[in-house]
Phi, psi and omega in degrees: 000313180111157182272138182296336179279350180238075181292149180277159174295147178258015181206167174238138175288154178296149181292323178249101187294336184245035177284115187300317182295317180296318180298317179295319180296317180294322179298318179297316179296321180297319179290318184293319185256002176068036181278151180268323185228152177292339178302327179295323176294317182296324177295317179296321176299321180294318177299313180297318180300319180295315179299315183291323179295317178298321180294318179296317179298318181291330177297322180286324185274334182059048177265102186298320184295312180292328177297316178295321179299313181297312182294323177297317179298315180293328177294317178298327178280351179082022182268333179222168177276168182297325183266024183289159176244179179294332177296323177294324178294320180291339180271000179299147180240165180301322180298328178297317179292313183296329181284346178267000176290151180302320181302315181292320183291321177298319178292316182293332178277004179064026174282328180242158182279334181210166177299325180289325176294321177300316180299317181296316179300319182292311184295326180278359174083025181265358180252130179245139171238119181058040179067018177236139178291135173237122186251018182247110179298337183272001181301123178278115188276120173292153183297329181291335180265352185299323180285345185262010178276129178207167178278143178300138180300327181298311181287328179298317178295322178294320179295319180294317179296323179293327180287329181288331183286000000 
């Protein structure tokens, strides 16, 4: 299991650190989603790799119950439809995971002007989900909570007062 004082990495570094194509792709993703570090991309890749590995294992075993659990979890995260199959899970892309991050959703809902502004609002504690502060831009937002994302009333009043001046 491992010792609680020695947590494991949640990502893997690329095997070829100076691969030109990978670096260009990561740079594009960083700009598009407002990420600060490539480590965030690697963590998302790791999450995607785990989902796809579970789907491949389940395809071989044909365990209906675990298959439903996996698809249900991905459905709650908004990554697949309710009637999805394991093939749909295997077709998931990195952009699908990155688009379900709180930072991306705050920007897409037009609460923030840019992905970096969304990140700043989240880190400073101005974004509430279900009336609770969430300070992690990497939080994967379930579809049921997506409608409950809003700007803190305190900062909203400051923004309105700033616009009047």
